[in-house]
């Protein structure tokens, strides 16, 4: 590897013009990745043009020192070559994203937020209304039940009142009739009693006359000689 | 000398394997300006995902929802809840803003983590979550700033600027500073989280591609979801703070 460096730096020293980068195999290890600085020959060119070619051992040492310093000093002068990691790169993308977001907001509102939101609210209101209406009808039903009970009570009261009235009337009639009948029966009874008395008296009277006759006969028979 | 060359060579082999690309963008020219094409492309994909899925699912809303409609209703209720908690009773007009913020950031972050972007090779740079670019996050943070200014001004008029001397005028410089730190913190929090998570995953995959990156990927999914929620919640909080009445 040391020889490689020596060889490459020798060619550098000889070439005075800045040439396009030679193939990778001759250069110092090049990191292919773009975030690391590419070490290009022109730098070594700048540093080493003035140095005469000394003894190989001394060349090796001085060139190694050169290589180290060049590596260390690479970043500032290679600013053109490094591809900057552009993290804070503000450009037209910013307003474009703003516009995109606003358009997306309007579109989503028209397609999703408003229609679905309205639908959900209506559904909520409908359900709430149904719930409250169900509660109302149950109280209505209670009212109707109470009315029915009241009506029934009234009807029953009417019926019993009418019944009582009728009972009273018929009872009065019945009592009347009974009284009439009783009277008749009593009258007849009196008549019959009276006629029986009469008959009794008549029989007694007839009996009396018969008793007298009989007693005279008895006397006659008992006292024939008299 | 040998040691130097050996170390340089090993470093070179490492980098040839890993090829971590940080801060490399695909540039397009629009007029006199440059744009980061990879951010635009991925943002278009995210927008397409959001709009197409919303249109497909919300087409015919049923009283008894289908699975998709139920999911979208859940998301909408969640967003409404966040807005209502932060803003208060007048949260209605702000639901689209907060919701779009949440959905855009969430889908961006998860698309960056889940979708196989590497299949598409760009000439320069690579496709990833659009929120790993400072332009996106600063754009969203600036929109949030504009939103809370608009909220305060539309509700209170010029009396809105009275809030700078609440509760005491001594805090005026701090209150003014807040107007700069709010978007700054919002943007950098999101940017740092997403970019760092991507970097960690890429480096781990380059070193130990088999099992080790998986927990970090799950962590990434979790934190990126949380970051979306945090961004949206903070946006709503700032809006609510500008709109709130007298103390």
mmCIF file of C-alpha atoms in Angstrom, chain A residues 1-2 5 28-36 60 63-65 67-68 71 83-102 104-109 111-121 123 127, chain B residues 1 4-5 8-9 12 15-16 19-20 22-25 27 30 33-36 39-40 43-44 47 50-51 54-55 58 61-63 65 69 72-73 75-77 80 96-97 99-101 104 124 134-136 138-140 142-143 188 195:
data_model
loop_
_atom_site.group_PDB
_atom_site.id
_atom_site.type_symbol
_atom_site.label_atom_id
_atom_site.label_comp_id
_atom_site.label_asym_id
_atom_site.label_seq_id
_atom_site.Cartn_x
_atom_site.Cartn_y
_atom_site.Cartn_z
ATOM 1 C CA UNK A 1 0.000 0.000 0.000
ATOM 2 C CA UNK A 2 2.859 2.300 0.757
ATOM 3 C CA UNK A 5 1.027 5.875 -2.475
ATOM 4 C CA UNK A 28 -5.849 6.822 -2.414
ATOM 5 C CA UNK A 29 -8.805 4.795 -1.153
ATOM 6 C CA UNK A 30 -11.864 6.521 -2.390
ATOM 7 C CA UNK A 31 -15.008 6.260 -0.395
ATOM 8 C CA UNK A 32 -17.682 5.751 -2.986
ATOM 9 C CA UNK A 33 -20.352 7.080 -0.805
ATOM 10 C CA UNK A 34 -21.364 10.610 -1.480
ATOM 11 C CA UNK A 35 -21.531 11.769 2.070
ATOM 12 C CA UNK A 36 -17.839 11.373 2.566
ATOM 13 C CA UNK A 60 7.973 7.736 1.961
ATOM 14 C CA UNK A 63 4.689 11.734 1.602
ATOM 15 C CA UNK A 64 2.969 9.945 4.427
ATOM 16 C CA UNK A 65 2.966 13.134 6.410
ATOM 17 C CA UNK A 67 -1.099 12.344 2.958
ATOM 18 C CA UNK A 68 -2.117 12.641 6.565
ATOM 19 C CA UNK A 71 -6.698 14.037 4.657
ATOM 20 C CA UNK A 83 -22.625 16.498 -1.707
ATOM 21 C CA UNK A 84 -24.156 18.400 1.167
ATOM 22 C CA UNK A 85 -26.663 16.592 3.327
ATOM 23 C CA UNK A 86 -29.465 19.025 2.694
ATOM 24 C CA UNK A 87 -31.633 18.576 5.741
ATOM 25 C CA UNK A 88 -32.734 22.178 6.180
ATOM 26 C CA UNK A 89 -33.357 22.838 2.549
ATOM 27 C CA UNK A 90 -36.326 25.205 2.264
ATOM 28 C CA UNK A 91 -37.724 25.706 -1.185
ATOM 29 C CA UNK A 92 -40.956 25.883 -3.143
ATOM 30 C CA UNK A 93 -41.998 22.580 -1.605
ATOM 31 C CA UNK A 94 -43.215 24.451 1.488
ATOM 32 C CA UNK A 95 -45.961 26.546 -0.124
ATOM 33 C CA UNK A 96 -46.914 23.657 -2.388
ATOM 34 C CA UNK A 97 -47.517 21.446 0.633
ATOM 35 C CA UNK A 98 -49.535 24.241 2.230
ATOM 36 C CA UNK A 99 -51.764 24.491 -0.821
ATOM 37 C CA UNK A 100 -52.087 20.713 -1.021
ATOM 38 C CA UNK A 101 -53.114 20.566 2.622
ATOM 39 C CA UNK A 102 -55.761 23.258 2.222
ATOM 40 C CA UNK A 104 -57.193 18.239 1.009
ATOM 41 C CA UNK A 105 -59.016 19.890 3.901
ATOM 42 C CA UNK A 106 -61.742 21.238 1.639
ATOM 43 C CA UNK A 107 -62.076 17.935 -0.209
ATOM 44 C CA UNK A 108 -62.225 15.835 2.950
ATOM 45 C CA UNK A 109 -64.766 18.188 4.415
ATOM 46 C CA UNK A 111 -66.573 14.076 1.079
ATOM 47 C CA UNK A 112 -66.203 12.809 4.607
ATOM 48 C CA UNK A 113 -66.546 15.170 7.543
ATOM 49 C CA UNK A 114 -69.741 16.978 6.579
ATOM 50 C CA UNK A 115 -71.826 14.151 5.097
ATOM 51 C CA UNK A 116 -70.882 11.558 7.669
ATOM 52 C CA UNK A 117 -71.115 14.053 10.497
ATOM 53 C CA UNK A 118 -74.571 15.144 9.441
ATOM 54 C CA UNK A 119 -75.666 11.540 9.046
ATOM 55 C CA UNK A 120 -74.419 10.655 12.506
ATOM 56 C CA UNK A 121 -76.111 13.662 14.086
ATOM 57 C CA UNK A 123 -79.225 9.291 13.497
ATOM 58 C CA UNK A 127 -82.839 7.634 18.183
ATOM 59 C CA UNK B 1 0.565 5.002 7.516
ATOM 60 C CA UNK B 4 -4.541 5.038 8.469
ATOM 61 C CA UNK B 5 -5.096 3.291 5.195
ATOM 62 C CA UNK B 8 -10.047 4.211 5.841
ATOM 63 C CA UNK B 9 -10.548 1.012 3.887
ATOM 64 C CA UNK B 12 -15.161 2.496 2.999
ATOM 65 C CA UNK B 15 -20.354 2.614 3.874
ATOM 66 C CA UNK B 16 -20.588 0.615 0.731
ATOM 67 C CA UNK B 19 -25.537 3.367 1.965
ATOM 68 C CA UNK B 20 -27.432 5.525 4.393
ATOM 69 C CA UNK B 22 -29.517 11.436 4.583
ATOM 70 C CA UNK B 23 -30.774 14.650 3.220
ATOM 71 C CA UNK B 24 -30.608 13.599 -0.398
ATOM 72 C CA UNK B 25 -33.480 14.964 -2.431
ATOM 73 C CA UNK B 27 -34.958 17.966 -7.317
ATOM 74 C CA UNK B 30 -40.654 24.571 -11.290
ATOM 75 C CA UNK B 33 -37.604 27.313 -8.036
ATOM 76 C CA UNK B 34 -36.612 23.899 -6.900
ATOM 77 C CA UNK B 35 -38.866 21.403 -5.219
ATOM 78 C CA UNK B 36 -38.261 18.175 -3.403
ATOM 79 C CA UNK B 39 -41.958 14.786 -0.878
ATOM 80 C CA UNK B 40 -44.513 15.816 -3.472
ATOM 81 C CA UNK B 43 -47.781 13.466 -0.398
ATOM 82 C CA UNK B 44 -49.873 12.808 -3.513
ATOM 83 C CA UNK B 47 -53.815 12.360 -0.347
ATOM 84 C CA UNK B 50 -57.261 9.464 2.187
ATOM 85 C CA UNK B 51 -59.684 10.674 -0.459
ATOM 86 C CA UNK B 54 -63.201 8.215 2.364
ATOM 87 C CA UNK B 55 -65.215 8.309 -0.852
ATOM 88 C CA UNK B 58 -68.912 7.021 3.096
ATOM 89 C CA UNK B 61 -74.347 5.647 4.966
ATOM 90 C CA UNK B 62 -76.476 2.992 6.636
ATOM 91 C CA UNK B 63 -78.194 3.376 9.959
ATOM 92 C CA UNK B 65 -73.023 0.831 9.819
ATOM 93 C CA UNK B 69 -68.339 3.046 7.852
ATOM 94 C CA UNK B 72 -64.664 6.073 9.778
ATOM 95 C CA UNK B 73 -67.406 7.038 12.233
ATOM 96 C CA UNK B 75 -62.300 8.266 13.577
ATOM 97 C CA UNK B 76 -64.682 11.193 13.145
ATOM 98 C CA UNK B 77 -65.948 10.839 16.711
ATOM 99 C CA UNK B 80 -64.630 15.610 17.265
ATOM 100 C CA UNK B 96 -62.178 19.713 9.250
ATOM 101 C CA UNK B 97 -58.910 21.503 9.989
ATOM 102 C CA UNK B 99 -59.171 16.285 11.414
ATOM 103 C CA UNK B 100 -57.256 16.816 8.202
ATOM 104 C CA UNK B 101 -54.148 17.662 10.199
ATOM 105 C CA UNK B 104 -52.630 13.679 6.927
ATOM 106 C CA UNK B 124 -31.546 10.649 -6.678
ATOM 107 C CA UNK B 134 -38.539 20.068 6.987
ATOM 108 C CA UNK B 135 -40.679 21.738 4.330
ATOM 109 C CA UNK B 136 -43.726 19.646 5.130
ATOM 110 C CA UNK B 138 -42.889 23.756 8.731
ATOM 111 C CA UNK B 139 -45.750 24.136 6.254
ATOM 112 C CA UNK B 140 -48.136 22.382 8.629
ATOM 113 C CA UNK B 142 -47.271 27.666 9.763
ATOM 114 C CA UNK B 143 -50.795 26.687 8.760
ATOM 115 C CA UNK B 188 -39.261 20.316 14.784
ATOM 116 C CA UNK B 195 -36.577 11.520 10.433
#
